[in-house]
Amino acid sequence: MNDWLKLHGRHRELRATGGSSIQDIRRVLQLLTRRKHAALSLLNRFTNRKNVEAARREWHIAAPQDAKQEEKKEWSEPLQNLDPSVSEARLTLLALTDESDVRLSQLTIMLSGKRATGDSFAVAAHLDDCHKGMGACGHALFHCHVGPDLSTTPKVRVPLPALRPAAALEWVLSVVLPNWEPVPWSQVVAHFARKRV
Amino acid sequence: MSNPVASIANAIDRDGGDGIVVVYYPDFGVREWLVREVESIAGAEKSVRTDSTRKAHARPDALVLLLPANERAVVEELDGMRDQFLEPKRKYPVVLFLLREGDGARALREAPSLASWIRGSDPDPERLAEVDVEAERRAFEAEVGSSPEEWLERWRANKLPMDTGTVVLSYRAALLERR
């Protein structure tokens, strides 16, 4: 089996079972608030709505109560204490699961903002709900857009490994937050040293 | 309040988090998910699951997830145990899961001591999460000019621009989509 088919198989597995780890996202959000990169209220604003008839649940970050009305529908969370090369970054977090959070139909973890130079940037990890583009290489089910925005051509869609939602969020955050490293090399070395014993 | 997560967090945080909280669930299929959701939102260092009020009382150091087989019997027991639960002071609350409109929920309406002990810390997060699908579909059509299915067809065929607004809209449409 070639590498793309293997990767596609793992992405399908992620869609089949990845919803069961949606709640792990709270662990990352907790760290984000504890380190003062986001408002404390973010924890309770990562919430869900469900369509009972379709047994479908949508996860999103709800706007704080004092947000402007026009911002509420497309709310993205402002992040603070950013890398010096970044002047502004906002986090959008969306997921679509079944009612019991087993199947992960769709996932979006998106950062958009401005560099210190004033140029815009976007980083967006997407797990698609259907086949898009021509195939599993050019448009892998789970991929990441990187560029000034989401539509500038050529569109860069970097295929992602089948990271579960919390790990994908950790990676996206590592792009803009200084000293944000969930697995520092010292921990990696210690882990493999223990395994050797 | 229509935020199911905040409803759970607020109930747990009430009175310093050392009381008793009732969380309603709509059916057994969702109960296990909701238990994990409460555990995750509470973020307690220790949590235990039990079906017994005696064991719940014995663990004041932990978030207790009380999942009775006989909900009515447990509600009636708790109704007479308030004084026992005051000491020692709990670090985390006991969270009692009751079936919405079930036998335990009916028993709670006839248990004045327990009802006053809970004092409104009894969210039904799954009800708060429910969207009125028809109203939301009408609002979507009024705002976007097409049904969620028509909009999604164009979206999935890459015929719409991709930006934060359309990405957010795609989730809203997918939630409301009829298949």
Short mmCIF file of C-alpha atoms in Angstrom, two decimals:
data_model
loop_
_atom_site.label_atom_id
_atom_site.label_comp_id
_atom_site.label_asym_id
_atom_site.label_seq_id
_atom_site.Cartn_x
_atom_site.Cartn_y
_atom_site.Cartn_z
CA MET A 1 0.00 0.00 0.00
CA ASN A 2 1.46 3.41 -0.83
CA ASP A 3 2.01 6.16 1.73
CA TRP A 4 -1.02 8.21 0.66
CA LEU A 5 -3.40 5.31 1.00
CA LYS A 6 -1.94 4.53 4.44
CA LEU A 7 -2.38 8.16 5.51
CA HIS A 8 -5.92 8.23 4.15
CA GLY A 9 -6.68 5.07 6.15
CA ARG A 10 -5.47 6.78 9.33
CA HIS A 11 -7.54 9.88 8.54
CA ARG A 12 -10.61 7.67 8.13
CA GLU A 13 -9.89 6.13 11.55
CA LEU A 14 -9.59 9.63 12.99
CA ARG A 15 -13.02 10.47 11.59
CA ALA A 16 -14.50 7.21 12.91
CA THR A 17 -13.29 7.60 16.51
CA GLY A 18 -11.66 11.03 16.97
CA GLY A 19 -14.76 12.55 18.55
CA SER A 20 -14.11 10.56 21.72
CA SER A 21 -11.16 12.81 22.49
CA ILE A 22 -12.91 16.15 21.95
CA GLN A 23 -13.09 16.65 25.72
CA ASP A 24 -9.25 16.56 25.86
CA ILE A 25 -9.34 19.95 24.18
CA ARG A 26 -10.29 21.38 27.59
CA ARG A 27 -6.89 20.30 28.97
CA VAL A 28 -5.19 22.45 26.32
CA LEU A 29 -7.57 25.37 26.84
CA GLN A 30 -6.91 25.15 30.59
CA LEU A 31 -3.18 25.50 29.97
CA LEU A 32 -3.85 28.35 27.56
CA THR A 33 -5.77 30.30 30.21
CA ARG A 34 -3.39 29.38 33.04
CA ARG A 35 -0.49 30.81 31.02
CA LYS A 36 -2.53 33.93 30.33
CA HIS A 37 -2.70 33.47 26.58
CA ALA A 38 -6.51 33.64 26.66
CA ALA A 39 -9.34 34.93 28.85
CA LEU A 40 -10.19 32.68 31.81
CA SER A 41 -13.80 32.44 30.69
CA LEU A 42 -12.70 30.59 27.53
CA LEU A 43 -12.93 27.27 29.38
CA ASN A 44 -16.69 27.47 29.81
CA ARG A 45 -17.20 29.00 26.38
CA PHE A 46 -15.92 25.97 24.50
CA THR A 47 -19.39 24.57 24.23
CA ASN A 48 -21.78 22.67 21.98
CA ARG A 49 -25.16 22.67 20.27
CA LYS A 50 -26.98 19.61 19.06
CA ASN A 51 -29.50 18.64 16.44
CA VAL A 52 -31.46 15.91 18.22
CA GLU A 53 -33.17 14.54 15.09
CA ALA A 54 -29.90 14.15 13.23
CA ALA A 55 -27.97 13.06 16.37
CA ARG A 56 -25.29 15.61 15.49
CA ARG A 57 -23.32 17.90 17.80
CA GLU A 58 -21.42 21.04 16.86
CA TRP A 59 -18.59 22.35 19.07
CA HIS A 60 -17.47 25.97 18.99
CA ILE A 61 -16.08 28.76 21.11
CA ALA A 62 -18.98 30.98 22.10
CA ALA A 63 -18.42 34.72 22.27
CA PRO A 64 -18.21 36.28 25.73
CA GLN A 65 -21.43 37.94 26.85
CA ASP A 66 -20.00 41.42 26.39
CA ALA A 67 -18.93 40.80 22.75
CA LYS A 68 -20.45 43.00 20.06
CA GLN A 69 -23.57 41.53 18.46
CA GLU A 70 -22.03 41.45 14.97
CA GLU A 71 -19.04 39.47 16.25
CA LYS A 72 -21.04 36.77 18.00
CA LYS A 73 -21.83 34.52 15.03
CA GLU A 74 -18.27 34.34 13.76
CA TRP A 75 -16.49 34.61 17.07
CA SER A 76 -12.80 33.81 17.21
CA GLU A 77 -10.87 34.02 20.44
CA PRO A 78 -8.11 36.64 20.71
CA LEU A 79 -4.83 35.23 22.04
CA GLN A 80 -2.38 37.18 24.14
CA ASN A 81 1.32 37.11 25.01
CA LEU A 82 2.23 36.09 21.48
CA ASP A 83 5.56 35.42 19.86
CA PRO A 84 7.24 38.81 19.15
CA SER A 85 6.94 38.17 15.40
CA VAL A 86 3.13 38.13 15.71
CA SER A 87 1.08 41.19 16.62
CA GLU A 88 -2.40 39.64 16.54
CA ALA A 89 -3.81 36.10 16.52
CA ARG A 90 -7.36 34.82 16.89
CA LEU A 91 -8.33 31.21 17.42
CA THR A 92 -11.35 29.55 15.81
CA LEU A 93 -12.21 26.07 17.01
CA LEU A 94 -15.02 24.06 15.40
CA ALA A 95 -15.95 20.39 15.40
CA LEU A 96 -18.86 18.31 14.27
CA THR A 97 -19.43 14.98 15.98
CA ASP A 98 -22.22 12.52 16.50
CA GLU A 99 -24.35 12.96 19.62
CA SER A 100 -22.10 10.80 21.79
CA ASP A 101 -18.85 12.28 20.48
CA VAL A 102 -17.50 9.17 18.81
CA ARG A 103 -17.44 10.04 15.12
CA LEU A 104 -15.56 13.22 14.27
CA SER A 105 -17.11 14.35 10.99
CA GLN A 106 -15.32 17.67 10.75
CA LEU A 107 -12.69 19.61 12.63
CA THR A 108 -11.30 23.11 12.12
CA ILE A 109 -8.55 24.62 14.23
CA MET A 110 -7.74 27.97 12.74
CA LEU A 111 -5.50 30.89 13.62
CA SER A 112 -5.70 34.14 11.75
CA GLY A 113 -3.96 37.38 12.50
CA LYS A 114 -1.18 39.74 11.66
CA ARG A 115 2.57 39.52 11.73
CA ALA A 116 4.57 42.26 13.45
CA THR A 117 5.17 43.65 9.95
CA GLY A 118 1.43 44.16 9.50
CA ASP A 119 1.00 41.36 6.93
CA SER A 120 -1.85 38.95 7.52
CA PHE A 121 -1.40 35.21 8.09
CA ALA A 122 -3.62 32.15 8.47
CA VAL A 123 -2.96 28.64 9.74
CA ALA A 124 -5.93 26.31 9.52
CA ALA A 125 -6.07 22.59 10.21
CA HIS A 126 -9.14 21.07 8.53
CA LEU A 127 -10.57 17.60 8.75
CA ASP A 128 -13.03 17.41 5.84
CA ASP A 129 -16.36 15.64 5.93
CA CYS A 130 -16.08 14.38 2.35
CA HIS A 131 -13.60 13.90 -0.47
CA LYS A 132 -12.54 17.23 -1.90
CA GLY A 133 -10.13 18.12 -4.66
CA MET A 134 -8.70 15.35 -6.81
CA GLY A 135 -7.31 12.94 -4.25
CA ALA A 136 -5.65 11.99 -0.99
CA CYS A 137 -2.31 13.65 -1.79
CA GLY A 138 -3.29 17.13 -3.03
CA HIS A 139 -6.30 17.37 -0.70
CA ALA A 140 -5.75 14.95 2.18
CA LEU A 141 -8.77 14.55 4.46
CA PHE A 142 -6.82 16.15 7.32
CA HIS A 143 -4.62 18.98 6.12
CA CYS A 144 -3.38 22.38 7.11
CA HIS A 145 -3.61 25.62 5.14
CA VAL A 146 -0.69 27.97 5.62
CA GLY A 147 -0.51 31.34 3.97
CA PRO A 148 -1.56 34.98 4.13
CA ASP A 149 -5.21 33.85 4.11
CA LEU A 150 -7.25 30.79 3.13
CA SER A 151 -7.78 31.68 -0.51
CA THR A 152 -4.45 32.95 -1.86
CA THR A 153 -3.14 30.74 -4.64
CA PRO A 154 -1.37 28.44 -4.92
CA LYS A 155 -3.35 26.99 -2.01
CA VAL A 156 -1.02 25.20 0.36
CA ARG A 157 -2.64 22.15 1.93
CA VAL A 158 -0.03 20.40 4.04
CA PRO A 159 -1.18 16.83 4.78
CA LEU A 160 -1.33 16.32 8.56
CA PRO A 161 -0.75 13.09 10.43
CA ALA A 162 -3.86 11.71 12.14
CA LEU A 163 -3.40 13.82 15.28
CA ARG A 164 -6.33 13.80 17.65
CA PRO A 165 -8.07 17.17 18.16
CA ALA A 166 -6.20 18.22 21.32
CA ALA A 167 -2.80 17.44 19.79
CA ALA A 168 -3.71 19.26 16.58
CA LEU A 169 -4.66 22.27 18.70
CA GLU A 170 -1.35 22.07 20.57
CA TRP A 171 0.50 22.14 17.28
CA VAL A 172 -1.45 25.06 15.84
CA LEU A 173 -0.84 27.08 19.00
CA SER A 174 2.89 26.36 18.84
CA VAL A 175 3.01 28.52 15.71
CA VAL A 176 2.21 31.76 17.56
CA LEU A 177 2.93 31.19 21.26
CA PRO A 178 6.47 31.50 22.61
CA ASN A 179 7.65 28.62 24.82
CA TRP A 180 4.58 26.57 23.97
CA GLU A 181 5.93 23.07 23.72
CA PRO A 182 3.87 20.22 25.15
CA VAL A 183 6.67 17.73 24.55
CA PRO A 184 10.04 19.41 25.16
CA TRP A 185 13.09 17.50 24.01
CA SER A 186 14.15 16.82 27.63
CA GLN A 187 10.87 14.93 28.10
CA VAL A 188 11.35 13.05 24.84
CA VAL A 189 14.87 11.97 25.84
CA ALA A 190 13.71 10.88 29.32
CA HIS A 191 10.78 8.95 27.83
CA PHE A 192 12.98 6.93 25.47
CA ALA A 193 15.65 6.43 28.13
CA ARG A 194 12.98 4.86 30.39
CA LYS A 195 11.87 2.59 27.54
CA ARG A 196 15.43 1.35 27.05
CA VAL A 197 15.77 0.29 30.71
CA MET B 1 -28.50 30.67 29.74
CA SER B 2 -28.16 28.42 26.70
CA ASN B 3 -24.57 27.31 27.21
CA PRO B 4 -24.65 23.69 28.42
CA VAL B 5 -21.01 23.72 29.50
CA ALA B 6 -21.40 26.86 31.57
CA SER B 7 -24.55 25.41 33.18
CA ILE B 8 -22.53 22.43 34.46
CA ALA B 9 -19.55 24.57 35.53
CA ASN B 10 -21.79 27.02 37.40
CA ALA B 11 -23.62 24.24 39.22
CA ILE B 12 -20.33 22.65 40.30
CA ASP B 13 -18.82 25.96 41.42
CA ARG B 14 -21.83 26.99 43.46
CA ASP B 15 -21.25 27.17 47.22
CA GLY B 16 -17.56 26.56 46.72
CA GLY B 17 -18.28 23.32 44.92
CA ASP B 18 -18.95 21.30 48.05
CA GLY B 19 -22.67 20.70 47.75
CA ILE B 20 -24.78 18.33 45.75
CA VAL B 21 -25.55 18.83 42.08
CA VAL B 22 -28.17 17.07 40.00
CA VAL B 23 -27.47 16.66 36.28
CA TYR B 24 -30.37 15.47 34.13
CA TYR B 25 -29.77 13.25 31.12
CA PRO B 26 -32.29 12.57 28.33
CA ASP B 27 -31.65 8.85 27.85
CA PHE B 28 -29.20 6.12 28.81
CA GLY B 29 -27.44 6.36 25.45
CA VAL B 30 -26.08 9.79 26.33
CA ARG B 31 -25.51 9.24 30.08
CA GLU B 32 -21.96 7.89 29.81
CA TRP B 33 -20.98 10.77 27.53
CA LEU B 34 -22.48 13.29 29.94
CA VAL B 35 -20.64 11.72 32.90
CA ARG B 36 -17.33 12.18 31.06
CA GLU B 37 -18.36 15.70 30.15
CA VAL B 38 -19.02 16.59 33.81
CA GLU B 39 -15.72 14.99 34.82
CA SER B 40 -13.89 17.00 32.17
CA ILE B 41 -15.54 20.32 33.04
CA ALA B 42 -15.00 19.86 36.81
CA GLY B 43 -11.29 19.18 36.26
CA ALA B 44 -11.05 17.59 39.74
CA GLU B 45 -7.81 15.91 40.82
CA LYS B 46 -9.80 12.87 41.91
CA SER B 47 -13.14 11.55 40.77
CA VAL B 48 -15.01 8.38 41.63
CA ARG B 49 -18.07 6.70 40.22
CA THR B 50 -20.49 4.94 42.49
CA ASP B 51 -24.13 3.91 42.78
CA SER B 52 -24.20 4.16 46.57
CA THR B 53 -24.88 7.17 48.83
CA ARG B 54 -22.71 5.55 51.53
CA LYS B 55 -19.71 5.44 49.22
CA ALA B 56 -20.45 8.98 48.01
CA HIS B 57 -20.37 10.19 51.63
CA ALA B 58 -17.12 8.32 52.28
CA ARG B 59 -15.23 10.28 49.57
CA PRO B 60 -15.30 13.99 50.50
CA ASP B 61 -11.90 14.37 48.83
CA ALA B 62 -13.20 13.51 45.36
CA LEU B 63 -15.73 14.57 42.77
CA VAL B 64 -18.34 11.85 43.20
CA LEU B 65 -20.33 10.83 40.14
CA LEU B 66 -23.38 9.15 41.62
CA LEU B 67 -25.00 6.84 39.08
CA PRO B 68 -27.75 4.95 40.82
CA ALA B 69 -29.41 1.87 39.41
CA ASN B 70 -32.52 2.81 41.38
CA GLU B 71 -32.77 6.58 41.13
CA ARG B 72 -35.87 6.93 43.31
CA ALA B 73 -34.30 5.01 46.19
CA VAL B 74 -31.14 7.14 46.11
CA VAL B 75 -33.12 10.41 46.03
CA GLU B 76 -35.13 9.25 49.05
CA GLU B 77 -31.97 8.24 50.91
CA LEU B 78 -30.24 11.55 50.18
CA ASP B 79 -33.31 13.45 51.34
CA GLY B 80 -32.64 12.20 54.85
CA MET B 81 -28.86 12.53 54.80
CA ARG B 82 -28.21 16.27 54.52
CA ASP B 83 -26.73 16.57 58.05
CA GLN B 84 -24.40 13.64 57.42
CA PHE B 85 -23.05 15.26 54.27
CA LEU B 86 -22.22 18.55 56.04
CA GLU B 87 -19.24 16.96 57.84
CA PRO B 88 -16.50 16.48 56.89
CA LYS B 89 -16.50 19.40 54.47
CA ARG B 90 -16.31 18.20 50.89
CA LYS B 91 -13.62 19.31 48.48
CA TYR B 92 -15.81 18.59 45.45
CA PRO B 93 -19.55 18.08 45.09
CA VAL B 94 -21.52 14.90 44.64
CA VAL B 95 -23.05 14.91 41.17
CA LEU B 96 -26.22 12.85 41.00
CA PHE B 97 -27.31 11.85 37.50
CA LEU B 98 -31.08 11.54 37.02
CA LEU B 99 -33.08 10.58 33.97
CA ARG B 100 -35.11 13.55 32.74
CA GLU B 101 -38.76 12.90 33.69
CA GLY B 102 -37.70 9.59 35.23
CA ASP B 103 -38.59 8.05 38.57
CA GLY B 104 -35.73 9.81 40.38
CA ALA B 105 -36.72 13.19 38.93
CA ARG B 106 -40.30 12.63 40.14
CA ALA B 107 -39.02 11.56 43.58
CA LEU B 108 -36.95 14.75 43.79
CA ARG B 109 -40.11 16.85 43.45
CA GLU B 110 -41.43 15.07 46.55
CA ALA B 111 -38.18 15.45 48.55
CA PRO B 112 -38.23 18.94 50.13
CA SER B 113 -34.97 18.65 52.05
CA LEU B 114 -32.94 17.48 49.06
CA ALA B 115 -34.63 19.99 46.75
CA SER B 116 -33.68 22.90 49.03
CA TRP B 117 -30.17 21.48 49.41
CA ILE B 118 -29.74 21.53 45.63
CA ARG B 119 -31.26 25.01 45.37
CA GLY B 120 -31.28 25.26 41.59
CA SER B 121 -27.98 23.44 40.98
CA ASP B 122 -29.76 21.05 38.67
CA PRO B 123 -28.88 21.73 35.04
CA ASP B 124 -30.24 19.81 32.09
CA PRO B 125 -27.30 20.51 29.76
CA GLU B 126 -28.56 18.36 26.93
CA ARG B 127 -31.80 20.33 26.78
CA LEU B 128 -29.83 23.58 26.72
CA ALA B 129 -27.72 22.25 23.84
CA GLU B 130 -30.73 21.41 21.66
CA VAL B 131 -31.30 23.73 18.72
CA ASP B 132 -34.72 24.45 17.29
CA VAL B 133 -33.87 23.02 13.89
CA GLU B 134 -36.79 24.50 11.96
CA ALA B 135 -36.26 28.00 13.38
CA GLU B 136 -32.51 27.79 12.75
CA ARG B 137 -33.06 26.60 9.17
CA ARG B 138 -35.42 29.53 8.52
CA ALA B 139 -32.85 31.94 9.97
CA PHE B 140 -30.11 30.36 7.81
CA GLU B 141 -32.18 30.72 4.64
CA ALA B 142 -33.11 34.32 5.44
CA GLU B 143 -29.49 35.21 6.05
CA VAL B 144 -27.77 33.24 3.29
CA GLY B 145 -30.48 33.01 0.65
CA SER B 146 -30.41 29.24 0.28
CA SER B 147 -31.12 26.14 2.32
CA PRO B 148 -28.28 24.51 4.32
CA GLU B 149 -28.22 21.63 1.76
CA GLU B 150 -27.99 23.96 -1.27
CA TRP B 151 -25.29 26.04 0.40
CA LEU B 152 -23.31 22.94 1.40
CA GLU B 153 -23.46 21.55 -2.11
CA ARG B 154 -21.65 24.65 -3.41
CA TRP B 155 -19.27 24.64 -0.44
CA ARG B 156 -18.31 21.01 -0.93
CA ALA B 157 -17.70 21.61 -4.62
CA ASN B 158 -15.26 24.43 -3.71
CA LYS B 159 -17.52 26.96 -5.41
CA LEU B 160 -17.52 29.36 -2.46
CA PRO B 161 -14.65 31.48 -1.15
CA MET B 162 -12.97 30.17 1.97
CA ASP B 163 -12.63 32.59 4.86
CA THR B 164 -13.47 32.58 8.57
CA GLY B 165 -17.08 33.51 7.85
CA THR B 166 -17.73 30.73 5.34
CA VAL B 167 -15.90 28.14 7.45
CA VAL B 168 -18.12 29.01 10.43
CA LEU B 169 -21.19 28.93 8.17
CA SER B 170 -20.25 25.47 6.89
CA TYR B 171 -20.49 24.05 10.43
CA ARG B 172 -23.80 25.79 11.03
CA ALA B 173 -25.15 24.35 7.76
CA ALA B 174 -23.80 20.86 8.52
CA LEU B 175 -25.50 20.86 11.92
CA LEU B 176 -28.83 21.68 10.27
CA GLU B 177 -28.42 19.53 7.16
CA ARG B 178 -31.12 16.98 6.29
CA ARG B 179 -29.67 13.73 4.92
#
